mmCIF file of C-alpha atoms in Angstrom:
data_model
loop_
_atom_site.group_PDB
_atom_site.id
_atom_site.type_symbol
_atom_site.label_atom_id
_atom_site.label_comp_id
_atom_site.label_asym_id
_atom_site.label_seq_id
_atom_site.Cartn_x
_atom_site.Cartn_y
_atom_site.Cartn_z
ATOM 1 C CA ASN W 1 20.640 -195.449 -44.289
ATOM 2 C CA ALA W 2 22.748 -192.423 -43.336
ATOM 3 C CA GLY W 3 23.266 -190.934 -46.828
ATOM 4 C CA VAL W 4 26.082 -188.353 -46.745
ATOM 5 C CA THR W 5 27.823 -187.830 -43.416
ATOM 6 C CA GLN W 6 30.123 -184.882 -42.691
ATOM 7 C CA THR W 7 32.359 -184.272 -39.722
ATOM 8 C CA PRO W 8 32.821 -182.079 -37.803
ATOM 9 C CA LYS W 9 29.621 -179.993 -37.683
ATOM 10 C CA PHE W 10 31.358 -176.948 -36.257
ATOM 11 C CA GLN W 11 34.994 -175.852 -36.162
ATOM 12 C CA VAL W 12 36.867 -172.730 -35.120
ATOM 13 C CA LEU W 13 40.411 -172.268 -36.381
ATOM 14 C CA LYS W 14 43.054 -169.634 -35.988
ATOM 15 C CA THR W 15 44.627 -168.143 -39.091
ATOM 16 C CA GLY W 16 47.355 -170.449 -40.369
ATOM 17 C CA GLN W 17 46.050 -173.612 -38.738
ATOM 18 C CA SER W 18 45.254 -176.646 -40.839
ATOM 19 C CA MET W 19 42.361 -179.063 -40.713
ATOM 20 C CA THR W 20 40.604 -181.750 -42.713
ATOM 21 C CA LEU W 21 36.857 -181.979 -43.265
ATOM 22 C CA GLN W 22 35.663 -185.541 -43.621
ATOM 23 C CA CYS W 23 32.831 -186.807 -45.819
ATOM 24 C CA ALA W 24 31.476 -190.298 -46.355
ATOM 25 C CA GLN W 25 28.514 -191.622 -48.342
ATOM 26 C CA ASP W 26 26.852 -195.015 -48.156
ATOM 27 C CA MET W 27 24.841 -194.867 -51.391
ATOM 28 C CA ASN W 28 27.546 -196.422 -53.589
ATOM 29 C CA HIS W 29 27.746 -193.218 -55.627
ATOM 30 C CA ASN W 30 30.670 -192.678 -57.944
ATOM 31 C CA SER W 31 30.812 -188.880 -57.816
ATOM 32 C CA MET W 32 31.453 -186.674 -54.805
ATOM 33 C CA TYR W 33 31.693 -182.896 -54.341
ATOM 34 C CA TRP W 34 32.724 -180.168 -51.954
ATOM 35 C CA TYR W 35 30.825 -176.861 -51.947
ATOM 36 C CA ARG W 36 31.062 -173.734 -49.869
ATOM 37 C CA GLN W 37 28.189 -171.394 -49.090
ATOM 38 C CA ASP W 38 28.674 -167.778 -48.065
ATOM 39 C CA PRO W 39 25.993 -165.254 -47.077
ATOM 40 C CA GLY W 40 24.437 -163.569 -50.102
ATOM 41 C CA MET W 41 26.018 -166.018 -52.533
ATOM 42 C CA GLY W 42 24.940 -169.284 -54.072
ATOM 43 C CA LEU W 43 26.737 -172.539 -53.433
ATOM 44 C CA ARG W 44 30.118 -172.618 -55.140
ATOM 45 C CA LEU W 45 31.925 -175.781 -56.144
ATOM 46 C CA ILE W 46 35.394 -176.169 -54.643
ATOM 47 C CA TYR W 47 36.460 -179.594 -55.929
ATOM 48 C CA TYR W 48 34.759 -182.669 -57.197
ATOM 49 C CA SER W 49 35.610 -186.292 -57.883
ATOM 50 C CA ALA W 50 33.767 -187.828 -60.812
ATOM 51 C CA SER W 51 34.903 -191.299 -59.807
ATOM 52 C CA GLU W 52 37.294 -193.043 -57.442
ATOM 53 C CA GLY W 53 40.856 -192.055 -58.231
ATOM 54 C CA THR W 54 40.037 -188.767 -59.959
ATOM 55 C CA THR W 55 39.629 -185.222 -58.682
ATOM 56 C CA ASP W 56 39.038 -181.936 -60.484
ATOM 57 C CA LYS W 57 38.973 -178.279 -59.566
ATOM 58 C CA GLY W 58 35.703 -176.455 -59.355
ATOM 59 C CA GLU W 59 35.055 -172.713 -59.269
ATOM 60 C CA VAL W 60 36.993 -171.806 -56.095
ATOM 61 C CA PRO W 61 39.793 -174.353 -55.464
ATOM 62 C CA ASN W 62 42.508 -172.006 -54.188
ATOM 63 C CA GLY W 63 43.593 -172.748 -50.629
ATOM 64 C CA TYR W 64 42.096 -176.243 -50.610
ATOM 65 C CA ASN W 65 43.196 -179.790 -51.367
ATOM 66 C CA VAL W 66 41.114 -182.928 -51.621
ATOM 67 C CA SER W 67 41.610 -186.659 -51.356
ATOM 68 C CA ARG W 68 39.302 -189.326 -52.707
ATOM 69 C CA LEU W 69 40.345 -191.984 -50.223
ATOM 70 C CA ASN W 70 38.067 -194.677 -51.646
ATOM 71 C CA LYS W 71 34.639 -194.837 -53.223
ATOM 72 C CA ARG W 72 32.929 -193.853 -49.957
ATOM 73 C CA GLU W 73 35.146 -191.074 -48.657
ATOM 74 C CA PHE W 74 36.149 -187.640 -49.957
ATOM 75 C CA SER W 75 38.056 -185.277 -47.675
ATOM 76 C CA LEU W 76 38.752 -181.554 -47.950
ATOM 77 C CA ARG W 77 41.911 -180.102 -46.431
ATOM 78 C CA LEU W 78 42.751 -176.535 -45.543
ATOM 79 C CA GLU W 79 46.545 -176.382 -45.246
ATOM 80 C CA SER W 80 46.778 -172.841 -43.871
ATOM 81 C CA ALA W 81 43.382 -171.452 -42.961
ATOM 82 C CA ALA W 82 42.528 -167.830 -43.767
ATOM 83 C CA PRO W 83 39.605 -165.673 -42.584
ATOM 84 C CA SER W 84 38.294 -165.687 -46.180
ATOM 85 C CA GLN W 85 37.660 -169.422 -45.748
ATOM 86 C CA THR W 86 35.071 -168.793 -43.062
ATOM 87 C CA SER W 87 32.028 -170.427 -44.587
ATOM 88 C CA VAL W 88 29.618 -173.319 -44.435
ATOM 89 C CA TYR W 89 30.965 -176.351 -46.277
ATOM 90 C CA PHE W 90 28.779 -179.019 -47.828
ATOM 91 C CA CYS W 91 29.739 -182.384 -49.191
ATOM 92 C CA ALA W 92 27.527 -184.060 -51.789
ATOM 93 C CA SER W 93 27.424 -187.224 -53.858
ATOM 94 C CA SER W 94 25.683 -188.355 -57.022
ATOM 95 C CA GLU W 95 25.377 -191.251 -59.389
ATOM 96 C CA GLN W 96 27.682 -191.150 -62.348
ATOM 97 C CA GLY W 97 25.769 -191.283 -65.563
ATOM 98 C CA THR W 98 24.933 -189.466 -68.727
ATOM 99 C CA GLY W 99 21.537 -188.200 -67.626
ATOM 100 C CA ALA W 100 20.267 -185.905 -64.939
ATOM 101 C CA LEU W 101 22.517 -184.787 -62.092
ATOM 102 C CA LYS W 102 20.792 -185.539 -58.795
ATOM 103 C CA LEU W 103 22.870 -184.509 -55.797
ATOM 104 C CA PHE W 104 22.565 -185.711 -52.217
ATOM 105 C CA PHE W 105 24.022 -183.367 -49.605
ATOM 106 C CA GLY W 106 25.399 -183.727 -46.122
ATOM 107 C CA SER W 107 24.302 -181.495 -43.268
ATOM 108 C CA GLY W 108 27.285 -179.164 -43.535
ATOM 109 C CA THR W 109 30.286 -177.967 -41.533
ATOM 110 C CA GLN W 110 30.268 -174.432 -40.172
ATOM 111 C CA LEU W 111 33.860 -173.209 -40.167
ATOM 112 C CA SER W 112 35.098 -169.983 -38.619
ATOM 113 C CA VAL W 113 38.656 -168.805 -39.140
ATOM 114 C CA LEU W 114 39.757 -166.090 -36.727
ATOM 115 C CA ASP G 1 24.518 -173.618 -68.825
ATOM 116 C CA ALA G 2 21.542 -171.290 -69.019
ATOM 117 C CA LYS G 3 20.904 -168.727 -66.319
ATOM 118 C CA THR G 4 17.756 -168.679 -64.239
ATOM 119 C CA THR G 5 15.754 -165.853 -62.674
ATOM 120 C CA GLN G 6 13.653 -166.354 -59.547
ATOM 121 C CA PRO G 7 11.836 -163.907 -57.278
ATOM 122 C CA PRO G 8 13.879 -163.372 -54.105
ATOM 123 C CA SER G 9 10.994 -164.114 -51.739
ATOM 124 C CA MET G 10 7.415 -165.364 -51.596
ATOM 125 C CA ASP G 11 4.766 -166.003 -48.980
ATOM 126 C CA CYS G 12 2.181 -168.747 -48.837
ATOM 127 C CA ALA G 13 -0.568 -169.660 -46.384
ATOM 128 C CA GLU G 14 -0.331 -173.057 -44.747
ATOM 129 C CA GLY G 15 -2.486 -175.610 -46.556
ATOM 130 C CA ARG G 16 -2.572 -173.633 -49.777
ATOM 131 C CA ALA G 17 -0.625 -174.394 -52.931
ATOM 132 C CA ALA G 18 2.748 -172.698 -53.293
ATOM 133 C CA ASN G 19 3.637 -171.852 -56.876
ATOM 134 C CA LEU G 20 7.280 -170.917 -57.343
ATOM 135 C CA PRO G 21 8.208 -169.470 -60.763
ATOM 136 C CA CYS G 22 11.495 -169.692 -62.597
ATOM 137 C CA ASN G 23 12.510 -167.998 -65.810
ATOM 138 C CA HIS G 24 15.115 -169.677 -68.017
ATOM 139 C CA SER G 25 14.623 -167.983 -71.362
ATOM 140 C CA THR G 26 18.026 -169.022 -72.764
ATOM 141 C CA ILE G 27 17.590 -172.728 -72.016
ATOM 142 C CA SER G 28 18.987 -175.123 -74.612
ATOM 143 C CA GLY G 29 17.134 -178.088 -76.000
ATOM 144 C CA ASN G 30 19.040 -180.684 -73.972
ATOM 145 C CA GLU G 31 19.111 -178.849 -70.630
ATOM 146 C CA TYR G 32 17.200 -180.251 -67.697
ATOM 147 C CA VAL G 33 15.387 -178.052 -65.172
ATOM 148 C CA TYR G 34 16.171 -178.996 -61.563
ATOM 149 C CA TRP G 35 14.646 -177.846 -58.316
ATOM 150 C CA TYR G 36 16.335 -178.130 -54.950
ATOM 151 C CA ARG G 37 15.460 -176.633 -51.602
ATOM 152 C CA GLN G 38 17.463 -175.720 -48.533
ATOM 153 C CA ILE G 39 15.848 -175.608 -45.143
ATOM 154 C CA HIS G 40 17.658 -173.293 -42.765
ATOM 155 C CA SER G 41 21.130 -174.554 -41.794
ATOM 156 C CA GLN G 42 20.703 -177.848 -43.628
ATOM 157 C CA GLY G 43 22.199 -179.163 -46.855
ATOM 158 C CA PRO G 44 20.191 -178.671 -50.059
ATOM 159 C CA GLN G 45 17.629 -181.344 -50.853
ATOM 160 C CA TYR G 46 16.748 -182.532 -54.335
ATOM 161 C CA ILE G 47 13.058 -182.061 -55.156
ATOM 162 C CA ILE G 48 12.397 -182.797 -58.816
ATOM 163 C CA HIS G 49 13.727 -182.373 -62.335
ATOM 164 C CA GLY G 50 12.303 -182.391 -65.866
ATOM 165 C CA LEU G 51 13.207 -181.925 -69.498
ATOM 166 C CA LYS G 52 10.066 -181.234 -71.503
ATOM 167 C CA ASN G 53 7.090 -182.926 -69.895
ATOM 168 C CA ASN G 54 5.464 -182.010 -66.610
ATOM 169 C CA GLU G 55 6.645 -184.129 -63.728
ATOM 170 C CA THR G 56 5.167 -185.098 -60.372
ATOM 171 C CA ASN G 57 6.571 -186.943 -57.407
ATOM 172 C CA GLU G 58 5.736 -187.289 -53.735
ATOM 173 C CA MET G 59 7.164 -183.857 -52.944
ATOM 174 C CA ALA G 60 6.020 -181.569 -55.743
ATOM 175 C CA SER G 61 4.945 -181.023 -59.334
ATOM 176 C CA LEU G 62 7.000 -179.348 -62.021
ATOM 177 C CA ILE G 63 5.247 -177.542 -64.844
ATOM 178 C CA ILE G 64 7.430 -176.569 -67.820
ATOM 179 C CA THR G 65 5.997 -174.271 -70.479
ATOM 180 C CA GLU G 66 5.808 -175.550 -74.021
ATOM 181 C CA ASP G 67 8.614 -173.249 -75.185
ATOM 182 C CA ARG G 68 10.622 -174.346 -72.084
ATOM 183 C CA LYS G 69 11.508 -170.744 -71.257
ATOM 184 C CA SER G 70 9.950 -170.892 -67.829
ATOM 185 C CA SER G 71 8.780 -173.380 -65.242
ATOM 186 C CA THR G 72 6.793 -173.501 -62.016
ATOM 187 C CA LEU G 73 7.355 -175.671 -58.982
ATOM 188 C CA ILE G 74 4.106 -176.474 -57.216
ATOM 189 C CA LEU G 75 3.871 -177.596 -53.592
ATOM 190 C CA PRO G 76 0.205 -178.635 -53.542
ATOM 191 C CA HIS G 77 -0.501 -178.253 -49.810
ATOM 192 C CA ALA G 78 2.268 -176.212 -48.226
ATOM 193 C CA THR G 79 3.147 -176.855 -44.600
ATOM 194 C CA LEU G 80 5.303 -174.882 -42.170
ATOM 195 C CA ARG G 81 8.091 -177.394 -42.842
ATOM 196 C CA ASP G 82 8.173 -176.263 -46.484
ATOM 197 C CA THR G 83 9.621 -172.908 -45.384
ATOM 198 C CA ALA G 84 12.975 -172.918 -47.188
ATOM 199 C CA VAL G 85 15.028 -171.414 -50.006
ATOM 200 C CA TYR G 86 14.095 -172.992 -53.348
ATOM 201 C CA TYR G 87 16.657 -173.151 -56.136
ATOM 202 C CA CYS G 88 15.893 -173.533 -59.840
ATOM 203 C CA ILE G 89 18.860 -174.713 -61.913
ATOM 204 C CA VAL G 90 19.235 -175.655 -65.555
ATOM 205 C CA ARG G 91 21.987 -177.897 -66.831
ATOM 206 C CA ALA G 92 22.799 -180.106 -69.767
ATOM 207 C CA PRO G 93 23.282 -183.821 -69.169
ATOM 208 C CA TYR G 94 26.628 -185.000 -67.931
ATOM 209 C CA ALA G 95 29.297 -184.573 -70.563
ATOM 210 C CA GLY G 96 32.908 -185.425 -69.951
ATOM 211 C CA ASN G 97 34.050 -184.465 -66.496
ATOM 212 C CA ASN G 98 31.838 -181.402 -66.038
ATOM 213 C CA ARG G 99 29.733 -181.987 -62.956
ATOM 214 C CA LYS G 100 28.997 -178.358 -62.146
ATOM 215 C CA LEU G 101 25.602 -176.924 -61.220
ATOM 216 C CA ILE G 102 25.264 -173.134 -61.154
ATOM 217 C CA TRP G 103 23.475 -172.147 -57.948
ATOM 218 C CA GLY G 104 21.816 -168.744 -57.747
ATOM 219 C CA LEU G 105 20.253 -167.195 -54.652
ATOM 220 C CA GLY G 106 16.892 -168.906 -55.074
ATOM 221 C CA THR G 107 13.473 -167.944 -53.721
ATOM 222 C CA SER G 108 12.980 -167.739 -49.991
ATOM 223 C CA LEU G 109 9.520 -169.215 -49.362
ATOM 224 C CA ALA G 110 7.805 -168.423 -46.080
ATOM 225 C CA VAL G 111 4.792 -170.584 -45.246
ATOM 226 C CA ASN G 112 2.627 -168.767 -42.740
ATOM 227 C CA PRO G 113 0.143 -170.325 -40.278
#
């Protein structure tokens, strides 16, 4: 059981290049998330998808787009990368329900934008 | 969602209990207390959560004070592999489309041999 799988693990981009970070989960979870983590700061939510077919902005959505391709997959796209987007990106998933929010995270993508 | 306060760092001897405190004095009656940890370079890992009663699972115990203004995560027999940043988060149950958890900087726990 793989859980949440992210690809790639590392990526270096030049300013202005585009790329897509891929995320897939095999736990049949309804909700999926993209976070970024910068030194000295807590994790910040970029976008999330409460269920298949829906997406919503989080705290820091500017410069990003997302696609909830199906129940398993949730991708994050940088259309024109900027140095400020250098960060570690984590994908997560959770059950959809009215109770506690228990997140399962992938192993992260370390992105450098030069 | 209520804010939390955690010490920035703690040390613990291997084999001893690690007691990680969290202050959440403005917690509301329906807010859960969650604990996650992040081992260096990995994604955060869920540990435990609770509402009012103390909770225990295979990883840790969570002690919540009667007034719910603070809590303690207990790792009963810390190992070197428990060296990580531990995050305490409080949040109300899912309502509408709000799925956000507020992540602070956590407590960096060093387990020493």
